[in-house]
Each structure stands twice: as C-alpha cells, then as structure tokens.
Amino acid sequence: NNALAQKLAGEADSLKNKIAEYDLQLASIDNQINLINVKLQQLDIELTKAQQELDRQKALLKASVQALYKKGGASTVELLVGSDSFSQFINDQTYLEKLKTGIQDSTEKVIALKQQIQTQQVEQLELKRQQEDARTTAANARTERQQLLNATQGEEAKYRQVASEIQTKQAALLAQIVAQSRVITNVG
C-alpha cells in the first residue's frame, strides 16, 4: 500500500507540474489577448482619424465642385471675357482642375487607408478569437488535470490511511505476541 501511495504521489507531482505549465500558457495567452485589445484600440483611433480626414476631404471636394459648377454655368467664352487676361483664365482653370484632382487623389488615399485599417481590424479580431479559443482549450485541460490531481491525492490519502491502519494493527499484534511470549517464558 505504501508503494501504491508513493506511485500516486509521483503522479500527483507530475500533474502539479502539468498544471503549472497550463497556468504559464494561460498567462501567455492572456498577455497576447491584451496586446490584441491594445492594437484594436489603436486601430479604432486610426479609423476615427481616417474618417475625419475623409469627411474633411469630402467637404473640400464639395466646395471645389461647387466652385467649378458656378464657373461651369457660364460658357468658356463668358469665362474668358470675365477674366482680366487670358493667362488668368488659364491659371484659374488649371488651378481648379489641379485642386479637384488633388482632392480626389487625397480622398482615394484616405478611402484606401480606411479599408486597410478595417482589414487589420478584421485580422486582429480573428486573431483574438483564435487566442480566446486557445485559452478555453488550455483552461479546460488545466481543469481536467486539476480534477485528476484531486482524485489522485484523494486515493493517495486513502492508501496512506489504510497503510497506517495496517501498521497500527501490526504493532498491536506484535505487542500482543510479545506480551504472550513473556507470559509463556515466565510460566515455563
């Protein structure tokens, strides 16, 4: 019984080590999840900034289109006549076209950035889901090992108690035999 109790104690130590490994693994996963949450917060901030820039670009584009529309209502001849010089007319037209093109290009870049940030968010959320799944798996395995450890320690305690009871009975029997052998030696 003592040998079985020692074997169970060895198994309990092994289970304790495995539980400690799971605890470390869980702590590592928790750290990774925290880092992902920080990254998601950063992406939210970047997305908000990108949206604000997009709104600003849209407002500039709207103003530019309105200015073009106002001038576009007049014929090219009227615009040319209304200008102080031909070079001013060309400069105004070139400026408005460059402004419109620049705003459109900038808006497209902001839209691309916003899409990139959204893609990163999706990737981070998927990574977070995977980490949470891994955490659940590790936590479940740890719980199973803990339950097995508790059962093993309970069995070990039972075997040690049985071994102790047997030793107590053996000691009592030995004492009884010794007492009877003294009686027999004294009588003889």
mmCIF file of C-alpha atoms in Angstrom:
data_model
loop_
_atom_site.group_PDB
_atom_site.id
_atom_site.type_symbol
_atom_site.label_atom_id
_atom_site.label_comp_id
_atom_site.label_asym_id
_atom_site.label_seq_id
_atom_site.Cartn_x
_atom_site.Cartn_y
_atom_site.Cartn_z
ATOM 1 C CA ASN A 1 0.000 0.000 0.000
ATOM 2 C CA ASN A 2 2.871 2.372 0.700
ATOM 3 C CA ALA A 3 4.313 1.632 -2.740
ATOM 4 C CA LEU A 4 0.964 2.435 -4.342
ATOM 5 C CA ALA A 5 0.716 5.612 -2.281
ATOM 6 C CA GLN A 6 4.249 6.587 -3.437
ATOM 7 C CA LYS A 7 3.251 5.905 -7.056
ATOM 8 C CA LEU A 8 0.169 8.094 -6.647
ATOM 9 C CA ALA A 9 2.295 10.817 -5.038
ATOM 10 C CA GLY A 10 4.583 10.720 -8.111
ATOM 11 C CA GLU A 11 1.579 11.018 -10.402
ATOM 12 C CA ALA A 12 0.321 13.942 -8.304
ATOM 13 C CA ASP A 13 3.676 15.722 -8.676
ATOM 14 C CA SER A 14 3.572 15.159 -12.428
ATOM 15 C CA LEU A 15 0.041 16.559 -12.561
ATOM 16 C CA LYS A 16 1.085 19.582 -10.491
ATOM 17 C CA ASN A 17 3.883 20.284 -12.983
ATOM 18 C CA LYS A 18 1.473 19.971 -15.918
ATOM 19 C CA ILE A 19 -0.993 22.330 -14.178
ATOM 20 C CA ALA A 20 1.837 24.847 -13.664
ATOM 21 C CA GLU A 21 2.619 24.603 -17.398
ATOM 22 C CA TYR A 22 -1.039 25.304 -18.212
ATOM 23 C CA ASP A 23 -1.002 28.271 -15.839
ATOM 24 C CA LEU A 24 2.006 29.707 -17.702
ATOM 25 C CA GLN A 25 0.328 29.019 -21.042
ATOM 26 C CA LEU A 26 -2.861 30.750 -19.864
ATOM 27 C CA ALA A 27 -0.883 33.765 -18.668
ATOM 28 C CA SER A 28 0.877 33.983 -22.034
ATOM 29 C CA ILE A 29 -2.424 33.772 -23.904
ATOM 30 C CA ASP A 30 -3.930 36.446 -21.652
ATOM 31 C CA ASN A 31 -0.967 38.714 -22.446
ATOM 32 C CA GLN A 32 -1.445 38.120 -26.170
ATOM 33 C CA ILE A 33 -5.160 38.896 -25.895
ATOM 34 C CA ASN A 34 -4.330 42.118 -24.018
ATOM 35 C CA LEU A 35 -1.874 43.120 -26.769
ATOM 36 C CA ILE A 36 -4.530 42.420 -29.403
ATOM 37 C CA ASN A 37 -7.022 44.553 -27.482
ATOM 38 C CA VAL A 38 -4.496 47.417 -27.407
ATOM 39 C CA LYS A 39 -3.927 47.016 -31.158
ATOM 40 C CA LEU A 40 -7.709 47.059 -31.736
ATOM 41 C CA GLN A 41 -7.990 50.274 -29.725
ATOM 42 C CA GLN A 42 -5.205 51.828 -31.790
ATOM 43 C CA LEU A 43 -6.950 50.757 -34.989
ATOM 44 C CA ASP A 44 -10.211 52.304 -33.755
ATOM 45 C CA ILE A 45 -8.384 55.597 -33.172
ATOM 46 C CA GLU A 46 -6.746 55.408 -36.604
ATOM 47 C CA LEU A 47 -10.093 54.597 -38.205
ATOM 48 C CA THR A 48 -11.718 57.577 -36.488
ATOM 49 C CA LYS A 49 -8.907 59.848 -37.702
ATOM 50 C CA ALA A 50 -9.181 58.442 -41.221
ATOM 51 C CA GLN A 51 -12.936 59.017 -41.200
ATOM 52 C CA GLN A 52 -12.420 62.595 -40.035
ATOM 53 C CA GLU A 53 -9.884 63.168 -42.802
ATOM 54 C CA LEU A 54 -12.254 61.581 -45.314
ATOM 55 C CA ASP A 55 -15.041 63.897 -44.166
ATOM 56 C CA ARG A 56 -12.681 66.875 -44.499
ATOM 57 C CA GLN A 57 -11.644 65.775 -47.981
ATOM 58 C CA LYS A 58 -15.272 65.332 -48.985
ATOM 59 C CA ALA A 59 -16.050 68.863 -47.791
ATOM 60 C CA LEU A 60 -13.121 70.248 -49.807
ATOM 61 C CA LEU A 61 -14.182 68.280 -52.864
ATOM 62 C CA LYS A 62 -17.758 69.529 -52.455
ATOM 63 C CA ALA A 63 -16.575 73.143 -52.241
ATOM 64 C CA SER A 64 -14.344 72.622 -55.259
ATOM 65 C CA VAL A 65 -17.153 71.060 -57.275
ATOM 66 C CA GLN A 66 -19.470 73.916 -56.289
ATOM 67 C CA ALA A 67 -16.879 76.461 -57.451
ATOM 68 C CA LEU A 68 -16.432 74.562 -60.707
ATOM 69 C CA TYR A 69 -20.193 74.350 -61.130
ATOM 70 C CA LYS A 70 -20.612 78.088 -60.602
ATOM 71 C CA LYS A 71 -17.970 78.809 -63.208
ATOM 72 C CA GLY A 72 -19.191 75.917 -65.327
ATOM 73 C CA GLY A 73 -22.608 77.558 -65.711
ATOM 74 C CA ALA A 74 -21.008 80.197 -67.851
ATOM 75 C CA SER A 75 -19.684 79.375 -71.257
ATOM 76 C CA THR A 76 -15.976 79.226 -71.854
ATOM 77 C CA VAL A 77 -16.235 82.439 -73.855
ATOM 78 C CA GLU A 78 -18.009 84.183 -70.957
ATOM 79 C CA LEU A 79 -15.331 82.980 -68.542
ATOM 80 C CA LEU A 80 -12.630 84.168 -70.880
ATOM 81 C CA VAL A 81 -14.272 87.569 -71.248
ATOM 82 C CA GLY A 82 -14.789 87.784 -67.465
ATOM 83 C CA SER A 83 -11.096 87.146 -66.782
ATOM 84 C CA ASP A 84 -8.632 90.028 -66.609
ATOM 85 C CA SER A 85 -6.352 88.211 -69.029
ATOM 86 C CA PHE A 86 -6.078 85.014 -70.993
ATOM 87 C CA SER A 87 -3.288 83.792 -68.721
ATOM 88 C CA GLN A 88 -5.507 84.408 -65.666
ATOM 89 C CA PHE A 89 -8.250 82.366 -67.320
ATOM 90 C CA ILE A 90 -5.811 79.517 -67.982
ATOM 91 C CA ASN A 91 -4.368 79.790 -64.473
ATOM 92 C CA ASP A 92 -7.861 79.684 -62.905
ATOM 93 C CA GLN A 93 -8.872 76.672 -64.977
ATOM 94 C CA THR A 94 -5.624 74.856 -64.253
ATOM 95 C CA TYR A 95 -5.834 75.680 -60.545
ATOM 96 C CA LEU A 96 -9.413 74.418 -60.251
ATOM 97 C CA GLU A 97 -8.608 71.218 -62.145
ATOM 98 C CA LYS A 98 -5.481 70.590 -60.036
ATOM 99 C CA LEU A 99 -7.468 71.303 -56.884
ATOM 100 C CA LYS A 100 -10.203 68.895 -57.953
ATOM 101 C CA THR A 101 -7.674 66.205 -58.949
ATOM 102 C CA GLY A 102 -5.655 66.671 -55.766
ATOM 103 C CA ILE A 103 -8.706 66.384 -53.560
ATOM 104 C CA GLN A 104 -9.916 63.319 -55.449
ATOM 105 C CA ASP A 105 -6.480 61.663 -55.153
ATOM 106 C CA SER A 106 -6.294 62.504 -51.465
ATOM 107 C CA THR A 107 -9.809 61.191 -50.910
ATOM 108 C CA GLU A 108 -8.934 57.944 -52.666
ATOM 109 C CA LYS A 109 -5.849 57.551 -50.472
ATOM 110 C CA VAL A 110 -7.912 58.122 -47.332
ATOM 111 C CA ILE A 111 -10.504 55.594 -48.512
ATOM 112 C CA ALA A 112 -7.712 53.065 -49.175
ATOM 113 C CA LEU A 113 -6.258 53.747 -45.714
ATOM 114 C CA LYS A 114 -9.663 53.297 -44.128
ATOM 115 C CA GLN A 115 -10.107 49.966 -45.931
ATOM 116 C CA GLN A 116 -6.638 48.877 -44.842
ATOM 117 C CA ILE A 117 -7.434 49.716 -41.209
ATOM 118 C CA GLN A 118 -10.727 47.840 -41.432
ATOM 119 C CA THR A 119 -8.898 44.808 -42.858
ATOM 120 C CA GLN A 120 -6.407 44.972 -39.985
ATOM 121 C CA GLN A 121 -9.301 45.136 -37.529
ATOM 122 C CA VAL A 122 -10.846 42.006 -39.029
ATOM 123 C CA GLU A 123 -7.471 40.236 -38.839
ATOM 124 C CA GLN A 124 -6.948 41.297 -35.224
ATOM 125 C CA LEU A 125 -10.454 40.196 -34.253
ATOM 126 C CA GLU A 126 -9.824 36.792 -35.856
ATOM 127 C CA LEU A 127 -6.506 36.515 -34.034
ATOM 128 C CA LYS A 128 -8.239 37.452 -30.788
ATOM 129 C CA ARG A 129 -10.904 34.798 -31.400
ATOM 130 C CA GLN A 130 -8.186 32.195 -32.004
ATOM 131 C CA GLN A 131 -6.396 33.198 -28.809
ATOM 132 C CA GLU A 132 -9.628 33.030 -26.839
ATOM 133 C CA ASP A 133 -10.269 29.540 -28.266
ATOM 134 C CA ALA A 134 -6.741 28.504 -27.284
ATOM 135 C CA ARG A 135 -7.325 29.944 -23.826
ATOM 136 C CA THR A 136 -10.556 27.975 -23.453
ATOM 137 C CA THR A 137 -8.819 24.776 -24.567
ATOM 138 C CA ALA A 138 -5.915 25.308 -22.169
ATOM 139 C CA ALA A 139 -8.261 26.222 -19.302
ATOM 140 C CA ASN A 140 -10.331 23.080 -19.911
ATOM 141 C CA ALA A 141 -7.199 20.909 -19.998
ATOM 142 C CA ARG A 142 -5.981 22.554 -16.798
ATOM 143 C CA THR A 143 -9.337 21.891 -15.117
ATOM 144 C CA GLU A 144 -9.210 18.230 -16.163
ATOM 145 C CA ARG A 145 -5.674 17.886 -14.767
ATOM 146 C CA GLN A 146 -6.733 19.594 -11.539
ATOM 147 C CA GLN A 147 -9.654 17.200 -11.140
ATOM 148 C CA LEU A 148 -7.357 14.247 -11.815
ATOM 149 C CA LEU A 149 -4.859 15.638 -9.293
ATOM 150 C CA ASN A 150 -7.589 15.985 -6.670
ATOM 151 C CA ALA A 151 -8.720 12.396 -7.304
ATOM 152 C CA THR A 152 -5.125 11.122 -7.224
ATOM 153 C CA GLN A 153 -4.392 12.942 -3.981
ATOM 154 C CA GLY A 154 -7.620 11.555 -2.505
ATOM 155 C CA GLU A 155 -6.608 7.993 -3.485
ATOM 156 C CA GLU A 156 -3.110 8.570 -2.131
ATOM 157 C CA ALA A 157 -4.565 9.744 1.184
ATOM 158 C CA LYS A 158 -6.813 6.646 1.363
ATOM 159 C CA TYR A 159 -3.882 4.294 0.691
ATOM 160 C CA ARG A 160 -1.737 6.080 3.266
ATOM 161 C CA GLN A 161 -4.568 5.813 5.808
ATOM 162 C CA VAL A 162 -5.026 2.088 5.069
ATOM 163 C CA ALA A 163 -1.245 1.582 5.343
ATOM 164 C CA SER A 164 -1.218 3.472 8.637
ATOM 165 C CA GLU A 165 -4.116 1.389 9.974
ATOM 166 C CA ILE A 166 -2.333 -1.826 8.942
ATOM 167 C CA GLN A 167 0.862 -0.662 10.662
ATOM 168 C CA THR A 168 -1.121 0.184 13.786
ATOM 169 C CA LYS A 169 -2.772 -3.266 13.759
ATOM 170 C CA GLN A 170 0.588 -4.952 13.127
ATOM 171 C CA ALA A 171 2.121 -3.030 16.016
ATOM 172 C CA ALA A 172 -0.790 -4.035 18.266
ATOM 173 C CA LEU A 173 -0.490 -7.688 17.229
ATOM 174 C CA LEU A 174 3.264 -7.620 17.728
ATOM 175 C CA ALA A 175 2.791 -6.111 21.169
ATOM 176 C CA GLN A 176 0.251 -8.791 21.955
ATOM 177 C CA ILE A 177 2.593 -11.560 20.760
ATOM 178 C CA VAL A 178 5.452 -10.122 22.791
ATOM 179 C CA ALA A 179 3.226 -9.914 25.860
ATOM 180 C CA GLN A 180 2.063 -13.512 25.420
ATOM 181 C CA SER A 181 5.588 -14.773 24.831
ATOM 182 C CA ARG A 182 6.639 -13.127 28.159
ATOM 183 C CA VAL A 183 3.794 -14.837 29.880
ATOM 184 C CA ILE A 184 4.837 -18.159 28.334
ATOM 185 C CA THR A 185 8.508 -17.613 29.249
ATOM 186 C CA ASN A 186 7.583 -16.652 32.800
ATOM 187 C CA VAL A 187 5.359 -19.708 33.203
ATOM 188 C CA GLY A 188 7.917 -22.109 31.771
#
